[in-house]
Coordinates of C-alpha atoms in Angstrom, one line a residue:
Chain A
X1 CA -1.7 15.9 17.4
X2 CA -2.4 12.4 16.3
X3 CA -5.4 13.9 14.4
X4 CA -2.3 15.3 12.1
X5 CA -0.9 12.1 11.0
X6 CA -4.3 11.0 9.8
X7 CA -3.9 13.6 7.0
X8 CA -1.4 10.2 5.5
X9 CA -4.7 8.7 4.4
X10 CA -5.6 11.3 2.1
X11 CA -2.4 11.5 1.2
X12 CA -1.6 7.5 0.2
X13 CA -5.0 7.7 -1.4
X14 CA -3.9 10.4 -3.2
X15 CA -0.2 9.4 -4.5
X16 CA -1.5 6.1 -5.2
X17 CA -5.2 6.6 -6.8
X18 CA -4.5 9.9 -8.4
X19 CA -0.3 10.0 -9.7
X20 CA -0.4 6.7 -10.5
X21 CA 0.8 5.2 -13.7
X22 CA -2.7 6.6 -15.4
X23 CA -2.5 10.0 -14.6
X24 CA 0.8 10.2 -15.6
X25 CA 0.6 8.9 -18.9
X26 CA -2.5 10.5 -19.8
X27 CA -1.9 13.9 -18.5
X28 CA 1.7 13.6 -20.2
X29 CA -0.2 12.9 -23.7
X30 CA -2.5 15.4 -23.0
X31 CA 0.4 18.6 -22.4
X32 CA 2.5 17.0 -25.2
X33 CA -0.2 17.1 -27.9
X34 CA -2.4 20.2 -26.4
X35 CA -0.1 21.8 -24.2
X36 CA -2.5 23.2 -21.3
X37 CA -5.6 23.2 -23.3
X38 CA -6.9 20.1 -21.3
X39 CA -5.9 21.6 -17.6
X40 CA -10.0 22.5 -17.4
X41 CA -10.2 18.3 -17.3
X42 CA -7.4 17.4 -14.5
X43 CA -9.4 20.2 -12.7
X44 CA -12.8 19.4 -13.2
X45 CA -11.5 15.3 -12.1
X46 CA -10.0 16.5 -8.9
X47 CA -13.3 18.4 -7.8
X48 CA -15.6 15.5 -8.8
X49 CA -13.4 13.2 -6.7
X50 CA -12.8 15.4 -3.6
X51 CA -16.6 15.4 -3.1
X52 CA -17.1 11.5 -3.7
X53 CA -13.9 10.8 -1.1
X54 CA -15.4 13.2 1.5
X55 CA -18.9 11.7 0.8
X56 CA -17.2 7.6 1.2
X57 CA -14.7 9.0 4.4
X58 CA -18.1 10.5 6.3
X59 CA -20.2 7.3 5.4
X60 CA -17.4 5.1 7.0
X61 CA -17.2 7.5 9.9
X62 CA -20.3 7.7 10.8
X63 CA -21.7 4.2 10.2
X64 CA -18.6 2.1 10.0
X65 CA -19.8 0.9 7.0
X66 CA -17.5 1.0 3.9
X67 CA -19.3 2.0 0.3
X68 CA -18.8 -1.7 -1.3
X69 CA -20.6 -3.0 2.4
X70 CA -23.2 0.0 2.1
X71 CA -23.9 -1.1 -1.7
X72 CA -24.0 -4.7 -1.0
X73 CA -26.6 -4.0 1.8
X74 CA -28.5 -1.3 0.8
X75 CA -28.9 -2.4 -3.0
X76 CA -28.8 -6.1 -2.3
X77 CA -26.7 -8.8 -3.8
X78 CA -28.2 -9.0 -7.3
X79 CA -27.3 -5.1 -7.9
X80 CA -24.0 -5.7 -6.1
X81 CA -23.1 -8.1 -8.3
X82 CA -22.7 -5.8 -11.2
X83 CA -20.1 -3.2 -9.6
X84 CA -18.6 -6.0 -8.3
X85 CA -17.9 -7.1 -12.0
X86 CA -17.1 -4.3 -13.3
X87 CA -14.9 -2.4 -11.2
X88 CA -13.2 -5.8 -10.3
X89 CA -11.9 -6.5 -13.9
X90 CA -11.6 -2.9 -14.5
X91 CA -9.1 -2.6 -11.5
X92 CA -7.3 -5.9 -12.4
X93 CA -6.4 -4.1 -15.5
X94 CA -5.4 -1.1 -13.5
X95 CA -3.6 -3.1 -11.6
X96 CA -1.5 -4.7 -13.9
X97 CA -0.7 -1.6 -15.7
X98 CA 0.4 -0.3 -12.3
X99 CA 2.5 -3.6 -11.7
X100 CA 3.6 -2.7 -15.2
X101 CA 4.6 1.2 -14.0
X102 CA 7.3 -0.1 -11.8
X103 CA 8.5 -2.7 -14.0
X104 CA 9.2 -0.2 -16.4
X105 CA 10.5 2.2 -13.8
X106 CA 12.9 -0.8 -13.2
X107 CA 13.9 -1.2 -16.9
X108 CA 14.6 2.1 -17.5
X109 CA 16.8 1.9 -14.5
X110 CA 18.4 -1.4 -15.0
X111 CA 18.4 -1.5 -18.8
X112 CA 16.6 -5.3 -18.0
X113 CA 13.3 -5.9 -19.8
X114 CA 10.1 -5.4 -17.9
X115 CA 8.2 -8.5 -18.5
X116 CA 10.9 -10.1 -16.4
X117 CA 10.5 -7.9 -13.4
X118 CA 6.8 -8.9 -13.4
X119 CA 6.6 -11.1 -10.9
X120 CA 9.4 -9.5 -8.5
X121 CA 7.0 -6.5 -8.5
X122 CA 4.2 -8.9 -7.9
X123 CA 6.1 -10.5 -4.8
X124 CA 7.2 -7.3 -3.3
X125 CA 3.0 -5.9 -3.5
X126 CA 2.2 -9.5 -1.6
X127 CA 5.2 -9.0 0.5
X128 CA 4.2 -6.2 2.1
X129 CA 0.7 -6.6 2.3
X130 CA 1.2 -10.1 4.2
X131 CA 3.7 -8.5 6.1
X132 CA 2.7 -4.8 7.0
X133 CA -0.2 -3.2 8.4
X134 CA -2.1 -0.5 7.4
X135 CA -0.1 2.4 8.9
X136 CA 3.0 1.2 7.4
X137 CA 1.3 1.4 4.1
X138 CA -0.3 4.8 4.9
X139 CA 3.0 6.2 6.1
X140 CA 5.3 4.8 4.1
X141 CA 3.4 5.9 1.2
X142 CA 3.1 9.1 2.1
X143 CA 6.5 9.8 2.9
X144 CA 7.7 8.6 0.1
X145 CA 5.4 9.7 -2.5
X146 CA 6.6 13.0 -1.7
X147 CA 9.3 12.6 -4.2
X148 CA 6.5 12.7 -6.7
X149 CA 6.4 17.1 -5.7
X150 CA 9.8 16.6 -8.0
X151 CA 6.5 17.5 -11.3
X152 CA 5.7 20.5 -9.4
X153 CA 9.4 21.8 -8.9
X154 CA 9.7 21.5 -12.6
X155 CA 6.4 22.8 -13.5
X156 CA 7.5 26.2 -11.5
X157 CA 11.0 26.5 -12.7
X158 CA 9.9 26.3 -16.7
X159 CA 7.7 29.4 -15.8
X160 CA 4.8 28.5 -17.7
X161 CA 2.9 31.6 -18.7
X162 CA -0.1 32.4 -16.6
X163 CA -2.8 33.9 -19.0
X164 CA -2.2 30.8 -21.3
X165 CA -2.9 28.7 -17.8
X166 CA -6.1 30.1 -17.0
X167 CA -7.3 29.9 -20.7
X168 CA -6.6 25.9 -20.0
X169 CA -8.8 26.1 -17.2
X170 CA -12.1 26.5 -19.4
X171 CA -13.3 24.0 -21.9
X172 CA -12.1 24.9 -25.7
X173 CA -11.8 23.0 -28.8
X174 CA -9.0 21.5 -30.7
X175 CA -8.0 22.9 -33.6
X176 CA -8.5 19.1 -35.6
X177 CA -8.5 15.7 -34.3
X178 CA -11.5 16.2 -32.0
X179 CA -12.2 12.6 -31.5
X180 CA -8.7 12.3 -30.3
X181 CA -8.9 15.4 -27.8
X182 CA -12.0 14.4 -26.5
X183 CA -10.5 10.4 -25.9
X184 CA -7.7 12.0 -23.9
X185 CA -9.9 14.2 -21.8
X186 CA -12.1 11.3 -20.9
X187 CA -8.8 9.2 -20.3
X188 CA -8.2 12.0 -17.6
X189 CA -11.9 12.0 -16.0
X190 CA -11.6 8.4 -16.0
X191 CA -8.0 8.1 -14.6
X192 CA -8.9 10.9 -11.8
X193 CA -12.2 9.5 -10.6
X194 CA -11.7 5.9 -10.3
X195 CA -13.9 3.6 -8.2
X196 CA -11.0 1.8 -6.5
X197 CA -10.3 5.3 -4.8
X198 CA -13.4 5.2 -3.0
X199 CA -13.8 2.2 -1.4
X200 CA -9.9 2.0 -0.5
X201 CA -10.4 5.7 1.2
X202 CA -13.5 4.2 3.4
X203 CA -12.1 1.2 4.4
X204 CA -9.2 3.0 5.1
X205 CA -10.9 5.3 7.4
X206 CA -12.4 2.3 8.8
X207 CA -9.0 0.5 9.5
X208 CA -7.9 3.6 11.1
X209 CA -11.1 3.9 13.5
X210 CA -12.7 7.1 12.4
X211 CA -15.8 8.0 14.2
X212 CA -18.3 11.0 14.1
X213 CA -15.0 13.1 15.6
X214 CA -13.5 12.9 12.5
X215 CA -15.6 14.6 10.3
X216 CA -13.9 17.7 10.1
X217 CA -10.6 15.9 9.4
X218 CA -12.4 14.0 7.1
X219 CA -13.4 16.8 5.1
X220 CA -9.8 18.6 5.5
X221 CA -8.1 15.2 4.7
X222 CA -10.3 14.4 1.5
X223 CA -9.4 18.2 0.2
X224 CA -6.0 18.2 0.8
X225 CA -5.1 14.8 0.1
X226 CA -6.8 14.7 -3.1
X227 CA -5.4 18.7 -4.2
X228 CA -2.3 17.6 -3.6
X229 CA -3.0 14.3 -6.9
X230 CA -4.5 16.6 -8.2
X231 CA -1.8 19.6 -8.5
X232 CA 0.9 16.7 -9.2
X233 CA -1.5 15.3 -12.3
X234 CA -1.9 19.2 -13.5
X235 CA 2.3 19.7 -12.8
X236 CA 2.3 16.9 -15.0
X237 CA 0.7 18.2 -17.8
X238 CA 2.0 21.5 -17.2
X239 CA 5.4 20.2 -17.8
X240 CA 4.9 18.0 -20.4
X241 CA 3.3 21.1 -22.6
X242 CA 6.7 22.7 -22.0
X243 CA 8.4 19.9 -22.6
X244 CA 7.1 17.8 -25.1
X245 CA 5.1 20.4 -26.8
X246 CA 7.6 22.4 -28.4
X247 CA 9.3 19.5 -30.4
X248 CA 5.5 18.2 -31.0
X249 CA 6.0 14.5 -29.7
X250 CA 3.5 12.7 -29.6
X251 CA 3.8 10.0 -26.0
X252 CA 3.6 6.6 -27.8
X253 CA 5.5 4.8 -24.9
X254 CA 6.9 5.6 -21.5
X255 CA 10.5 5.5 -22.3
X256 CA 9.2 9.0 -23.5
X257 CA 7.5 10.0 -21.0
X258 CA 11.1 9.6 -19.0
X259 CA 12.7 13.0 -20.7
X260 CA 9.5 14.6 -19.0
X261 CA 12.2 16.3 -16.0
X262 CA 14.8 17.0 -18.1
X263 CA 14.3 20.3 -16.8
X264 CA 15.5 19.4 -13.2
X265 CA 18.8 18.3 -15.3
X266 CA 20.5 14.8 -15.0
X267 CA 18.8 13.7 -11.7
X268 CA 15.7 14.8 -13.7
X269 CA 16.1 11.0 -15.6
X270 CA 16.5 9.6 -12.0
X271 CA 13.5 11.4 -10.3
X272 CA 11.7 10.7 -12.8
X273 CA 12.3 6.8 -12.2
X274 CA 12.0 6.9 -8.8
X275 CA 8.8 9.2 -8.6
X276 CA 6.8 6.5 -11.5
X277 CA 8.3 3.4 -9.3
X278 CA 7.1 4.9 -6.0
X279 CA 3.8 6.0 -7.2
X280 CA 3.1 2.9 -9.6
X281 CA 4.1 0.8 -6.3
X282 CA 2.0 2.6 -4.1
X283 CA -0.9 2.4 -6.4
X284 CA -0.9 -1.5 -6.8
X285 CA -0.7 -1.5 -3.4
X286 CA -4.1 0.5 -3.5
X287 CA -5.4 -1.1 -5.7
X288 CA -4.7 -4.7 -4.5
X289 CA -6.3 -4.1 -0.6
X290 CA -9.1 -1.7 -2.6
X291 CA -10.4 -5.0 -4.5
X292 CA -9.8 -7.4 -1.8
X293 CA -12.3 -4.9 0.0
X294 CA -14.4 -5.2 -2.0
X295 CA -14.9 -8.6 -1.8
X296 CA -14.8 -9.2 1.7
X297 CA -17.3 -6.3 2.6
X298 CA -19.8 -7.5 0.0
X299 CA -19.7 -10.8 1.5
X300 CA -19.7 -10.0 4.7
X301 CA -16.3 -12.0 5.5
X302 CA -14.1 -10.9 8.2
X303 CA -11.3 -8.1 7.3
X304 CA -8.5 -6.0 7.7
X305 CA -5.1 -5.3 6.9
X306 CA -4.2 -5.1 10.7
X307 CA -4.9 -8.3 11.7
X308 CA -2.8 -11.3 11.1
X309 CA -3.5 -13.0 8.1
X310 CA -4.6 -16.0 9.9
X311 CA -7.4 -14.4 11.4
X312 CA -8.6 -13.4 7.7
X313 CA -7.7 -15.8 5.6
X314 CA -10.5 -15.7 2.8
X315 CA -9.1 -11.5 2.8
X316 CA -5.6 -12.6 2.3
X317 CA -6.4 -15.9 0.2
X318 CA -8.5 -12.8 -2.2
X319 CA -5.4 -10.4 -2.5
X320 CA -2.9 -13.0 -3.2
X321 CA -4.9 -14.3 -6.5
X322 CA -5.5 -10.7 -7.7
X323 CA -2.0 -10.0 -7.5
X324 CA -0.9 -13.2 -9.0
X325 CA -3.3 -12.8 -11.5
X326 CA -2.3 -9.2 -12.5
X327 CA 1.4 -10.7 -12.7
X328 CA 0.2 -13.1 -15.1
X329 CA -1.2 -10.0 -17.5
X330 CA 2.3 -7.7 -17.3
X331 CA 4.6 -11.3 -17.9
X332 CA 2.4 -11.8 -21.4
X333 CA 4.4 -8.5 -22.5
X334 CA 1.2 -6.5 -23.4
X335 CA 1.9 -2.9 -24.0
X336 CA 1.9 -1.2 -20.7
X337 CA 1.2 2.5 -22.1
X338 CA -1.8 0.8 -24.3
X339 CA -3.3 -1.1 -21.6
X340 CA -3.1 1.6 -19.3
X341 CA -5.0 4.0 -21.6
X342 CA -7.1 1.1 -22.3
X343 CA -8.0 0.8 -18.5
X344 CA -8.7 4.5 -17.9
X345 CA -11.2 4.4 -21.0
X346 CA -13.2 1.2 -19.3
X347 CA -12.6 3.0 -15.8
X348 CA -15.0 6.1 -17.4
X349 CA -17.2 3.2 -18.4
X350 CA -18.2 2.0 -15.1
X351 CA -18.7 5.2 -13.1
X352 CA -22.3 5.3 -13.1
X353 CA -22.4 2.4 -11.6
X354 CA -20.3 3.0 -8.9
X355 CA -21.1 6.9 -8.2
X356 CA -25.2 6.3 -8.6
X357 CA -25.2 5.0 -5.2
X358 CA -23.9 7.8 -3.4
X359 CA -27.2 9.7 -4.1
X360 CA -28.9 7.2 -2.0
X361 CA -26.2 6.0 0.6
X362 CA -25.3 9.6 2.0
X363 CA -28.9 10.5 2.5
X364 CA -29.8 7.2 4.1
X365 CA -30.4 8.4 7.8
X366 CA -29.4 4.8 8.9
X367 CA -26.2 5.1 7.5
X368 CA -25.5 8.8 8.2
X369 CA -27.8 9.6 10.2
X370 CA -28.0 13.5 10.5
X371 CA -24.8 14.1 8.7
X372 CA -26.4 13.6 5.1
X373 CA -25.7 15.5 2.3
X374 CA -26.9 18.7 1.8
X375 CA -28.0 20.3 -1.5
X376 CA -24.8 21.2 -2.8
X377 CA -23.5 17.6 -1.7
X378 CA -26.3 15.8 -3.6
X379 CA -26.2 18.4 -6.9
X380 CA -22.6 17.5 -6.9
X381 CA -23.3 14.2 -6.9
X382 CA -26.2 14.6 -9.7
X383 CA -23.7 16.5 -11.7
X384 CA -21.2 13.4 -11.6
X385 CA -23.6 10.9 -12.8
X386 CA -24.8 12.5 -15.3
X387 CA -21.2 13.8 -16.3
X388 CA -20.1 10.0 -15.7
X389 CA -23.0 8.8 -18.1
X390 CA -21.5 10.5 -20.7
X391 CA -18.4 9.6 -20.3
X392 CA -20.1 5.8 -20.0
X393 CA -21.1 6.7 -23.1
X394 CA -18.5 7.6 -25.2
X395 CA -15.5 6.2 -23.7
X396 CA -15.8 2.9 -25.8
X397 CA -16.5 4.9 -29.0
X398 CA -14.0 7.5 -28.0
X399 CA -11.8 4.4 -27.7
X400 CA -11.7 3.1 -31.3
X401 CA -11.7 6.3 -32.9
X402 CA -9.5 9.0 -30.8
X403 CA -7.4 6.4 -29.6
X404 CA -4.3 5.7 -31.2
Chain B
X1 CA -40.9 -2.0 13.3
X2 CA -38.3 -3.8 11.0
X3 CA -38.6 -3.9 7.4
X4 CA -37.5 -7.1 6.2
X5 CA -35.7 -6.4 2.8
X6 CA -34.6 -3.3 3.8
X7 CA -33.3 -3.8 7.0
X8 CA -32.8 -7.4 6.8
X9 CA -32.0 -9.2 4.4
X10 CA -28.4 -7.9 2.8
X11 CA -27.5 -6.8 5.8
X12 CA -24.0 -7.8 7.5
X13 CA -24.5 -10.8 10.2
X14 CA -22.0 -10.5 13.3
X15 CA -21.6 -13.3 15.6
X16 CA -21.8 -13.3 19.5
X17 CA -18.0 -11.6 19.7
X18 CA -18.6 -9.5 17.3
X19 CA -17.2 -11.7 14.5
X20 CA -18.2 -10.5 11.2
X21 CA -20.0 -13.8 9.7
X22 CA -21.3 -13.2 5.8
X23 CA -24.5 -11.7 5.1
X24 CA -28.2 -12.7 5.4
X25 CA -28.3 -13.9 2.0
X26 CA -32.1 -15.0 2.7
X27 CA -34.8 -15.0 4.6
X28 CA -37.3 -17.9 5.4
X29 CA -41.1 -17.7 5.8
X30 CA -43.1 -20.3 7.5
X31 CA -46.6 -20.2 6.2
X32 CA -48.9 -21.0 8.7
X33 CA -52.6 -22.3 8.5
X34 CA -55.4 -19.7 8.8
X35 CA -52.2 -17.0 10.5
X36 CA -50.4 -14.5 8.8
X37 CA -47.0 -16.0 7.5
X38 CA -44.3 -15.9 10.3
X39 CA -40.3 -15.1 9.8
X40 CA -38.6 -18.6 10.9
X41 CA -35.3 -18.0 9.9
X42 CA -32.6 -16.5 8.5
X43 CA -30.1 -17.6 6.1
X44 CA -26.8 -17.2 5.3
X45 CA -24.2 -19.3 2.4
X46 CA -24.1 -19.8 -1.4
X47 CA -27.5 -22.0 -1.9
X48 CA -29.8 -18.6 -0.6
X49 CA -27.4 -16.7 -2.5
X50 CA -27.6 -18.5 -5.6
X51 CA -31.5 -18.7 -5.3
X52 CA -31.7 -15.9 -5.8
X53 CA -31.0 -16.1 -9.2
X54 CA -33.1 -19.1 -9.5
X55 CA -34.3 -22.0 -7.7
X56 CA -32.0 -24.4 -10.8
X57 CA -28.9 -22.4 -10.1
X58 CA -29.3 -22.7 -6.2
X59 CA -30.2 -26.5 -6.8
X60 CA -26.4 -26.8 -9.1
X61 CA -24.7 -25.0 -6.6
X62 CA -26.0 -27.2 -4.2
X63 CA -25.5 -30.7 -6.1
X64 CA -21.8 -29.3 -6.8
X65 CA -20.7 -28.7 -3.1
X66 CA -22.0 -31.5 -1.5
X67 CA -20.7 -34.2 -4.7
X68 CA -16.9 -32.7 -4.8
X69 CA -17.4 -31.9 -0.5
X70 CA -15.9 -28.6 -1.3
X71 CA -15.4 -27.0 2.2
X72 CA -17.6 -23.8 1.6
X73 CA -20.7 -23.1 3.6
X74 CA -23.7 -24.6 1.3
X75 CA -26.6 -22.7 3.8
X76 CA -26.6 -22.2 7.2
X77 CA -30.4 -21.2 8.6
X78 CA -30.2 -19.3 11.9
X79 CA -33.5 -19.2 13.9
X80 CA -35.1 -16.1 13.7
X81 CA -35.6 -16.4 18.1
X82 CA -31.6 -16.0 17.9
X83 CA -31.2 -13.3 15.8
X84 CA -31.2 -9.1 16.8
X85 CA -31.4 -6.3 15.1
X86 CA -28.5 -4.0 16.0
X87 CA -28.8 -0.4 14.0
X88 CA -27.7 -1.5 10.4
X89 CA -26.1 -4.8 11.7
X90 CA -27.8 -8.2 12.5
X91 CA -26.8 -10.0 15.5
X92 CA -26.9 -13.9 15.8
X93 CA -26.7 -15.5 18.8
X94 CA -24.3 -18.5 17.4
X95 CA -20.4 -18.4 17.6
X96 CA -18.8 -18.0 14.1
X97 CA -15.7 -19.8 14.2
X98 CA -17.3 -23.0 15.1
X99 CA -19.8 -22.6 12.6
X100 CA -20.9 -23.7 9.2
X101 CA -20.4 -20.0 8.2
X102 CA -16.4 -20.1 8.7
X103 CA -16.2 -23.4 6.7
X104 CA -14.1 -21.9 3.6
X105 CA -12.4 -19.7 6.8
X106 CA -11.0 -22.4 8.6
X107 CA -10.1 -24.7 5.3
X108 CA -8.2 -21.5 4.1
X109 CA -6.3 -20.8 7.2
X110 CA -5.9 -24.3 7.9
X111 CA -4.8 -25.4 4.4
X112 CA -3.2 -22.5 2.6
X113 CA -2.7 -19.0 4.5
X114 CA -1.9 -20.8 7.8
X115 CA 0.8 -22.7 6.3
X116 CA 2.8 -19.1 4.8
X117 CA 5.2 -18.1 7.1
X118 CA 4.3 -14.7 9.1
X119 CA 0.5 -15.8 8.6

């Protein structure tokens, strides 16, 4: 029964890493300017990262080894250093666009700018990170991300039609722009597979003591945990091509984005709010611990979320200068829908980086022992890299050509 | 048999009770007369770390923590006699808390996270 409950991993890891401020704005611009033609990219995300999360969830299980620790270890600490770069300064630009999310979610409910809510947003993350423990965030987040199914209920009741649906399934070209298409459907891959996801997901099966006995939940929590982001990132765009489509606006800032539920009605406006607040919220959170991880594990400090912050201080002392440093970012005013496409763009950048290890880690028989990855694990995860090089590749280009 | 950059060096360091204590960021080699070279130590702290990148970056680092006495732990060399090999882990013999190792740790908690209420 308690085996149940661990299905809130997946699903935190989910609301925040998947229908987080990223998701939503790209897969908003993606319906309103090509109504479903870019579902085949939401899907083709949510497949590449419900292979990596099993793949980091069974590495923690079975060696009780997170992937930063595994990467530090295995690659050593002058190849470390390099993810540790770039997926730190990527994520503190997630981060603050996230800790942007909710101040918007704020000014759009208070009418009071959302620079100014910077660093009450910033406090709160701290608060409860200092304060909580890990099952509060899990549960907590889980429970109330569910507001965030408030896309889907929309995305049924506009009955979308069905043939046009599947055609958005496959790969097709734009009729003009291309350059612009192509920016938005790497904005996707890169807002869906992000690195942070990962590492939070294996630490935070091993905060939660998974051993060998969870495999099988593993595998059942990766799937459904990471279906369910990604059916609330494809509701998204499914509602936004209904939506937006129609009266061809283009997204150029999130108080747009807001109409998105105007299906629902009036407490469409509010849902709306409460579902970017809650998942922006739960994402920082995510975020936050994900670097802080990252850190500790790749220098071998002591961790953990559960413990009293006195007993890991050099964890703690970590998170509370990345949040205070993402603060900093949101109270210059910057943007927020700029920087977070911006962030998405350099997320696609760094995958290779961050996914190359998996080839080696899961079929290290010190690590997993006889649990490695068979030949549809490791084609998946050749597949990715090479996928992710390209994406490498182009988002930068994509970035000053497609983007604005 | 133990390969020593493999399943060595890298690899996460844990204390007598199971206190997580850095990595082995190095590993020392005493060269010996006529014999085949002999592991003497390992190491753990910013110097090794930094050597690696270069014997003038590991001497700044050095010069930088001992002049401003910044309370980090400059290199800490655990006698290879002490030290086990536990699956991927590496097992010292030597209480964390009390050691070099912790010295950012303790100054931290001490200092700054200690002094936040609810810490």
């Amino acid at each position: 029964m308690k085996k149940i409950f661990e299905i809130a991993l997946g699903v935190v890891t989910s609301v925040g890493g998947f229908l987080e401020v990223g998701s939503l704005a790209t897969s908003a611009q993606a319906g309103a300017e090509y109504r479903f033609q870019l579902l085949w990219a939401v899907v083709l995300g949510t497949l590449c990262l419900t292979f990596l999360t099993e793949m980091s969830g069974r590495l923690a299980a079975v060696s009780g080894h997170t992937i930063p620790a595994a990467m530090r270890e295995r690659f050593g600490f002058t190849f470390f250093l390099i993810p540790l770069t770039l997926v730190g300064l990527v994520s503190l630009l997630v981060l603050a666009s996230e800790i942007g999310g909710v101040c918007l979610a704020l000014q759009l409910a208070t009418g009071i700018a959302f620079p100014w809510w910077a660093s009450v947003v910033a406090f709160a993350v701290w608060l409860l990170l200092w304060k909580g423990t890990f099952g509060l965030i899990e549960y907590g987040v889980s429970l109330l991300g569910l507001i965030t199914v408030a896309f889907v209920v929309a995305a049924v009741r506009l009955r979308p039609d069905i043939a046009e649906l599947g055609r958005g399934l496959l790969p097709s070209l734009p009729r003009d722009d291309p350059a612009h298409y192509w920016y938005i459907a790497v904005s996707i891959l890169g807002a869906s597979i992000t690195p942070y996801l990962f590492y939070f997901y294996s630490s935070g099966a091993v905060e939660d003591g998974w051993n060998e006995s969870h495999l099988r939940l593993n595998r059942v929590v990766a799937t459904l945990g990471m279906g369910f982001g990604g059916g609330l990132a494809a509701a998204v765009l499914i509602v936004a091509g209904l939506v937006f489509a129609p009266q061809s606006i283009r997204i150029e800032s999130y108080e747009q984005v807001a109409l998105i539920l105007t299906p629902l009605g009036r407490a469409g406006f509010w849902l709306f709010v409460a579902a970017l607040g809650i998942a922006c919220f739960a994402a920082a959170l995510e975020v936050t611990l994900a670097m802080a991880y990252m850190v500790a594990q790749g220098m071998g400090w002591n961790w953990g979320e559960n413990v009293k912050p006195r007993r890991a201080a050099r964890f703690c002392a970590t998170y509370t200068v990345i949040v205070a440093l993402a603060a900093v970012i949101v109270v210059t005013g910057v943007d927020p829908l700029k920087l977070t496409l911006l962030a998405m763009a350099l997320t696609a950048a760094t995958l290779p980086v961050a996914v190359v290890p998996f080839l080696f880690l899961m079929n290290d028989p010190f690590y997993v022992r006889e649990h490695r990855n068979g030949w549809l694990g490791n084609g998946v995860v050749l597949a990715i890299i090479l996928l992710a090089s390209i994406l490498a590749v182009v988002s930068i280009p994509l970035q000053i050509v497609g983007g604005s | 048999m133990t390969h020593l950059v493999r399943d060595v060096l890298d690899s996460q360091l844990l204390d007598r009770h199971d206190l997580e204590m850095g990595k082995v960021d190095g590993i020392v080699l005493e060269l010996r007369a006529g014999g085949a070279p002999r592991v003497a130590a390992i190491e753990t702290g910013l110097v090794p770390l930094a050597r690696r990148f270069g014997l003038s970056l590991a001497r700044r680092v050095e010069r930088v923590i001992v002049e401003r006495g910044l309370p980090v732990n400059p290199d800490l060399r655990i006698p290879w006699a002490k030290v086990k090999r536990e699956g991927i882990e590496i097992r010292a013999d030597v209480d964390a808390e009390t050691s070099p190792a912790y010295a950012c740790e303790r100054w931290l908690r001490d200092r700054v996270i200690g002094r936040i209420p609810g810490a």
